mmCIF file of C-alpha atoms in Angstrom:
data_model
loop_
_atom_site.group_PDB
_atom_site.id
_atom_site.type_symbol
_atom_site.label_atom_id
_atom_site.label_comp_id
_atom_site.label_asym_id
_atom_site.label_seq_id
_atom_site.Cartn_x
_atom_site.Cartn_y
_atom_site.Cartn_z
ATOM 1 C CA UNK A 1 -55.728 36.444 64.025
ATOM 2 C CA UNK A 2 -54.259 39.829 64.897
ATOM 3 C CA UNK A 3 -54.626 42.636 62.421
ATOM 4 C CA UNK A 4 -51.319 44.454 62.155
ATOM 5 C CA UNK A 5 -50.226 47.778 60.737
ATOM 6 C CA UNK A 6 -46.530 48.131 59.932
ATOM 7 C CA UNK A 7 -44.344 50.691 58.199
ATOM 8 C CA UNK A 8 -43.982 50.414 54.435
ATOM 9 C CA UNK A 9 -41.992 52.596 52.029
ATOM 10 C CA UNK A 10 -45.053 54.758 51.228
ATOM 11 C CA UNK A 11 -46.737 54.784 54.628
ATOM 12 C CA UNK A 12 -48.655 52.214 56.613
ATOM 13 C CA UNK A 13 -49.315 48.689 55.350
ATOM 14 C CA UNK A 14 -52.178 46.561 56.647
ATOM 15 C CA UNK A 15 -51.688 42.876 57.331
ATOM 16 C CA UNK A 16 -52.861 39.756 59.143
ATOM 17 C CA UNK A 17 -50.233 38.146 61.340
ATOM 18 C CA UNK A 18 -50.548 34.615 62.663
ATOM 19 C CA UNK A 19 -47.722 33.680 65.069
ATOM 20 C CA UNK A 20 -46.862 30.220 66.395
ATOM 21 C CA UNK A 21 -46.028 29.598 70.047
ATOM 22 C CA UNK A 22 -42.686 28.086 69.041
ATOM 23 C CA UNK A 23 -40.113 30.870 68.859
ATOM 24 C CA UNK A 24 -38.034 28.889 66.326
ATOM 25 C CA UNK A 25 -40.997 28.425 63.959
ATOM 26 C CA UNK A 26 -40.307 28.938 60.242
ATOM 27 C CA UNK A 27 -41.779 32.100 58.713
ATOM 28 C CA UNK A 28 -43.706 32.754 55.488
ATOM 29 C CA UNK A 29 -45.211 35.747 53.725
ATOM 30 C CA UNK A 30 -48.086 35.395 51.259
ATOM 31 C CA UNK A 31 -48.498 37.891 48.399
ATOM 32 C CA UNK A 32 -51.829 38.736 46.775
ATOM 33 C CA UNK A 33 -52.887 39.128 43.113
ATOM 34 C CA UNK A 34 -53.060 42.327 41.075
ATOM 35 C CA UNK A 35 -54.277 45.363 43.062
ATOM 36 C CA UNK A 36 -56.011 46.875 40.033
ATOM 37 C CA UNK A 37 -58.100 43.771 39.389
ATOM 38 C CA UNK A 38 -59.550 43.354 42.857
ATOM 39 C CA UNK A 39 -56.531 41.591 44.379
ATOM 40 C CA UNK A 40 -56.194 41.792 48.155
ATOM 41 C CA UNK A 41 -54.934 39.761 51.087
ATOM 42 C CA UNK A 42 -58.480 38.395 51.500
ATOM 43 C CA UNK A 43 -58.357 36.710 48.091
ATOM 44 C CA UNK A 44 -59.417 33.072 48.524
ATOM 45 C CA UNK A 45 -56.185 31.551 47.180
ATOM 46 C CA UNK A 46 -54.097 33.852 49.411
ATOM 47 C CA UNK A 47 -56.251 33.095 52.463
ATOM 48 C CA UNK A 48 -55.981 29.333 51.879
ATOM 49 C CA UNK A 49 -52.209 29.511 51.318
ATOM 50 C CA UNK A 50 -51.877 31.493 54.567
ATOM 51 C CA UNK A 51 -53.677 28.813 56.563
ATOM 52 C CA UNK A 52 -51.847 25.975 54.802
ATOM 53 C CA UNK A 53 -48.521 27.410 55.978
ATOM 54 C CA UNK A 54 -49.901 28.086 59.459
ATOM 55 C CA UNK A 55 -51.109 24.483 59.801
ATOM 56 C CA UNK A 56 -47.596 23.300 58.855
ATOM 57 C CA UNK A 57 -46.165 25.209 61.830
ATOM 58 C CA UNK A 58 -45.187 28.483 60.141
ATOM 59 C CA UNK A 59 -45.646 31.960 61.579
ATOM 60 C CA UNK A 60 -47.407 33.661 58.662
ATOM 61 C CA UNK A 61 -47.983 37.211 57.447
ATOM 62 C CA UNK A 62 -50.203 38.257 54.581
ATOM 63 C CA UNK A 63 -50.753 41.927 53.801
ATOM 64 C CA UNK A 64 -52.276 44.420 51.395
ATOM 65 C CA UNK A 65 -49.979 46.072 48.875
ATOM 66 C CA UNK A 66 -49.985 49.890 48.789
ATOM 67 C CA UNK A 67 -53.342 51.414 47.906
ATOM 68 C CA UNK A 68 -55.321 48.276 48.801
ATOM 69 C CA UNK A 69 -57.614 48.175 51.864
ATOM 70 C CA UNK A 70 -56.088 50.300 54.603
ATOM 71 C CA UNK A 71 -52.574 50.231 53.118
ATOM 72 C CA UNK A 72 -51.366 53.716 52.179
ATOM 73 C CA UNK A 73 -49.920 54.772 48.821
ATOM 74 C CA UNK A 74 -51.008 53.873 45.314
ATOM 75 C CA UNK A 75 -50.335 51.185 42.730
ATOM 76 C CA UNK A 76 -46.770 51.377 41.384
ATOM 77 C CA UNK A 77 -46.461 48.922 38.451
ATOM 78 C CA UNK A 78 -44.846 46.268 40.650
ATOM 79 C CA UNK A 79 -41.801 48.364 41.600
ATOM 80 C CA UNK A 80 -43.313 49.762 44.781
ATOM 81 C CA UNK A 81 -45.073 46.486 45.490
ATOM 82 C CA UNK A 82 -41.704 44.706 45.562
ATOM 83 C CA UNK A 83 -40.541 47.284 48.135
ATOM 84 C CA UNK A 84 -43.733 46.624 50.122
ATOM 85 C CA UNK A 85 -42.978 42.882 50.108
ATOM 86 C CA UNK A 86 -39.412 43.555 51.308
ATOM 87 C CA UNK A 87 -40.792 45.758 54.121
ATOM 88 C CA UNK A 88 -43.250 42.995 55.087
ATOM 89 C CA UNK A 89 -40.429 40.454 55.237
ATOM 90 C CA UNK A 90 -38.341 42.870 57.362
ATOM 91 C CA UNK A 91 -41.272 43.247 59.748
ATOM 92 C CA UNK A 92 -41.835 39.486 59.955
ATOM 93 C CA UNK A 93 -38.133 38.819 60.544
ATOM 94 C CA UNK A 94 -37.900 41.496 63.243
ATOM 95 C CA UNK A 95 -40.638 39.669 65.190
ATOM 96 C CA UNK A 96 -39.129 36.196 64.607
ATOM 97 C CA UNK A 97 -35.365 36.447 64.851
ATOM 98 C CA UNK A 98 -34.871 32.741 65.620
ATOM 99 C CA UNK A 99 -36.647 31.434 62.505
ATOM 100 C CA UNK A 100 -34.504 28.921 60.632
ATOM 101 C CA UNK A 101 -36.582 28.821 57.455
ATOM 102 C CA UNK A 102 -38.085 31.662 55.467
ATOM 103 C CA UNK A 103 -40.576 31.090 52.650
ATOM 104 C CA UNK A 104 -42.421 33.315 50.219
ATOM 105 C CA UNK A 105 -45.691 32.344 48.540
ATOM 106 C CA UNK A 106 -47.533 34.369 45.927
ATOM 107 C CA UNK A 107 -50.566 34.057 43.682
ATOM 108 C CA UNK A 108 -50.657 35.502 40.134
ATOM 109 C CA UNK A 109 -49.187 39.057 40.297
ATOM 110 C CA UNK A 110 -48.077 38.128 43.837
ATOM 111 C CA UNK A 111 -46.115 35.173 42.405
ATOM 112 C CA UNK A 112 -44.213 37.573 40.124
ATOM 113 C CA UNK A 113 -43.411 39.864 43.071
ATOM 114 C CA UNK A 114 -42.469 36.871 45.225
ATOM 115 C CA UNK A 115 -39.986 35.560 42.655
ATOM 116 C CA UNK A 116 -38.347 38.990 42.484
ATOM 117 C CA UNK A 117 -38.104 39.114 46.280
ATOM 118 C CA UNK A 118 -36.382 35.734 46.106
ATOM 119 C CA UNK A 119 -33.619 37.298 44.002
ATOM 120 C CA UNK A 120 -33.028 40.045 46.555
ATOM 121 C CA UNK A 121 -33.146 38.044 49.747
ATOM 122 C CA UNK A 122 -30.722 35.110 50.045
ATOM 123 C CA UNK A 123 -32.292 34.048 53.351
ATOM 124 C CA UNK A 124 -35.427 32.815 51.546
ATOM 125 C CA UNK A 125 -35.168 29.020 51.566
ATOM 126 C CA UNK A 126 -38.240 28.102 49.519
ATOM 127 C CA UNK A 127 -41.039 29.504 47.394
ATOM 128 C CA UNK A 128 -44.521 28.646 46.181
ATOM 129 C CA UNK A 129 -45.746 30.366 43.013
ATOM 130 C CA UNK A 130 -49.410 29.807 42.216
ATOM 131 C CA UNK A 131 -50.462 30.618 38.632
ATOM 132 C CA UNK A 132 -47.455 32.839 37.819
ATOM 133 C CA UNK A 133 -48.441 35.103 34.870
ATOM 134 C CA UNK A 134 -45.441 34.249 32.698
ATOM 135 C CA UNK A 135 -47.331 35.469 29.613
ATOM 136 C CA UNK A 136 -47.724 39.000 31.075
ATOM 137 C CA UNK A 137 -44.558 39.620 33.035
ATOM 138 C CA UNK A 138 -40.895 39.032 32.370
ATOM 139 C CA UNK A 139 -39.458 36.306 34.602
ATOM 140 C CA UNK A 140 -36.008 36.314 32.955
ATOM 141 C CA UNK A 141 -34.515 37.891 36.116
ATOM 142 C CA UNK A 142 -34.493 34.341 37.565
ATOM 143 C CA UNK A 143 -30.981 33.716 36.326
ATOM 144 C CA UNK A 144 -29.975 31.898 38.348
ATOM 145 C CA UNK A 145 -32.981 31.144 40.551
ATOM 146 C CA UNK A 146 -31.493 31.138 44.082
ATOM 147 C CA UNK A 147 -33.646 28.517 45.806
ATOM 148 C CA UNK A 148 -35.852 25.532 45.117
ATOM 149 C CA UNK A 149 -39.614 25.871 45.022
ATOM 150 C CA UNK A 150 -42.986 24.846 43.677
ATOM 151 C CA UNK A 151 -44.801 26.296 40.682
ATOM 152 C CA UNK A 152 -48.445 25.236 40.456
ATOM 153 C CA UNK A 153 -51.139 26.182 37.936
ATOM 154 C CA UNK A 154 -54.449 25.069 36.487
ATOM 155 C CA UNK A 155 -54.646 23.437 33.045
ATOM 156 C CA UNK A 156 -57.666 25.613 32.139
ATOM 157 C CA UNK A 157 -56.113 28.930 33.198
ATOM 158 C CA UNK A 158 -57.025 31.593 30.629
ATOM 159 C CA UNK A 159 -55.306 34.461 32.467
ATOM 160 C CA UNK A 160 -51.833 32.949 32.852
ATOM 161 C CA UNK A 161 -51.615 30.525 29.938
ATOM 162 C CA UNK A 162 -50.345 27.046 30.959
ATOM 163 C CA UNK A 163 -47.993 26.854 27.954
ATOM 164 C CA UNK A 164 -46.123 29.943 29.206
ATOM 165 C CA UNK A 165 -45.858 28.431 32.681
ATOM 166 C CA UNK A 166 -44.417 25.249 31.151
ATOM 167 C CA UNK A 167 -41.854 27.345 29.224
ATOM 168 C CA UNK A 168 -40.860 29.170 32.428
ATOM 169 C CA UNK A 169 -40.474 25.890 34.324
ATOM 170 C CA UNK A 170 -38.415 24.478 31.446
ATOM 171 C CA UNK A 171 -35.946 27.375 31.703
ATOM 172 C CA UNK A 172 -35.671 26.947 35.470
ATOM 173 C CA UNK A 173 -35.050 23.205 35.077
ATOM 174 C CA UNK A 174 -31.843 23.973 33.196
ATOM 175 C CA UNK A 175 -30.346 25.601 36.289
ATOM 176 C CA UNK A 176 -28.029 23.652 38.538
ATOM 177 C CA UNK A 177 -28.163 23.381 42.317
ATOM 178 C CA UNK A 178 -31.905 23.973 42.700
ATOM 179 C CA UNK A 179 -35.013 21.942 41.963
ATOM 180 C CA UNK A 180 -38.179 23.561 40.705
ATOM 181 C CA UNK A 181 -41.173 21.249 41.097
ATOM 182 C CA UNK A 182 -44.087 21.803 38.723
ATOM 183 C CA UNK A 183 -47.634 20.641 39.466
ATOM 184 C CA UNK A 184 -50.779 21.203 37.408
ATOM 185 C CA UNK A 185 -54.370 20.961 38.615
ATOM 186 C CA UNK A 186 -56.467 19.373 35.889
ATOM 187 C CA UNK A 187 -59.335 21.592 34.709
ATOM 188 C CA UNK A 188 -58.634 24.432 37.171
ATOM 189 C CA UNK A 189 -59.042 28.050 36.071
ATOM 190 C CA UNK A 190 -56.843 30.948 37.232
ATOM 191 C CA UNK A 191 -58.703 31.352 40.535
ATOM 192 C CA UNK A 192 -59.230 27.652 41.379
ATOM 193 C CA UNK A 193 -62.911 28.575 41.715
ATOM 194 C CA UNK A 194 -64.240 25.053 42.263
ATOM 195 C CA UNK A 195 -63.459 24.485 45.950
ATOM 196 C CA UNK A 196 -63.661 20.695 45.915
ATOM 197 C CA UNK A 197 -62.278 19.898 42.459
ATOM 198 C CA UNK A 198 -59.536 22.545 42.245
ATOM 199 C CA UNK A 199 -58.818 24.642 45.368
ATOM 200 C CA UNK A 200 -58.577 21.762 47.845
ATOM 201 C CA UNK A 201 -56.266 19.617 45.642
ATOM 202 C CA UNK A 202 -54.082 22.666 44.910
ATOM 203 C CA UNK A 203 -53.654 23.527 48.609
ATOM 204 C CA UNK A 204 -53.059 19.857 49.371
ATOM 205 C CA UNK A 205 -50.208 19.685 46.806
ATOM 206 C CA UNK A 206 -48.690 22.882 48.247
ATOM 207 C CA UNK A 207 -48.850 21.461 51.793
ATOM 208 C CA UNK A 208 -47.313 18.137 50.743
ATOM 209 C CA UNK A 209 -44.487 19.925 48.951
ATOM 210 C CA UNK A 210 -43.671 22.286 51.845
ATOM 211 C CA UNK A 211 -43.867 19.450 54.387
ATOM 212 C CA UNK A 212 -41.440 17.363 52.341
ATOM 213 C CA UNK A 213 -39.008 20.257 51.989
ATOM 214 C CA UNK A 214 -39.050 20.960 55.739
ATOM 215 C CA UNK A 215 -38.160 17.347 56.540
ATOM 216 C CA UNK A 216 -35.363 17.344 53.947
ATOM 217 C CA UNK A 217 -33.961 20.567 55.386
ATOM 218 C CA UNK A 218 -32.506 21.414 51.966
ATOM 219 C CA UNK A 219 -32.397 24.638 50.017
#
């Protein structure tokens, strides 16, 4: 998988880019967890999400936010990271101008950034938010949420409390014109550490959801 370096708002950003042969392939970016708590594009959840999208026929880009790995700049409370995500999407779109579908997936802090990107970019047709930290960050900007997506979390998550995720999903369910699907992985912690019991079922639910959405062709 080619390593790529592309221009971000604060200098170079480092990524991994996985193109399909099909020029019309849908595109997806995958956003990593909190930079100050060891989050990077090589996080296991991020890596598995990347390959899940690739196996479904997507051209995929995951990258390091500013100040992580070889990406230039420094942590910016989420404001700069949202700009980084927008720059990554610009880069991905510039390489894939025929893509009919555009998805964003994020884990933890990356889910929060991904949902904000959704609000800025009407071309995003679907999202996957894994363990969104609704207890730590304000998600009230999702009014209205512009496209349908999947929110998935573990029932034993002590970082992003499940009850706060349920509250967030409840608010999104009140909105018309979109469908937010909510799945929970029984017994999984924030990082889906148990490969067989938690990570594999989580990725499987994500893949099933995305596959279904692609065949429906709906927003």
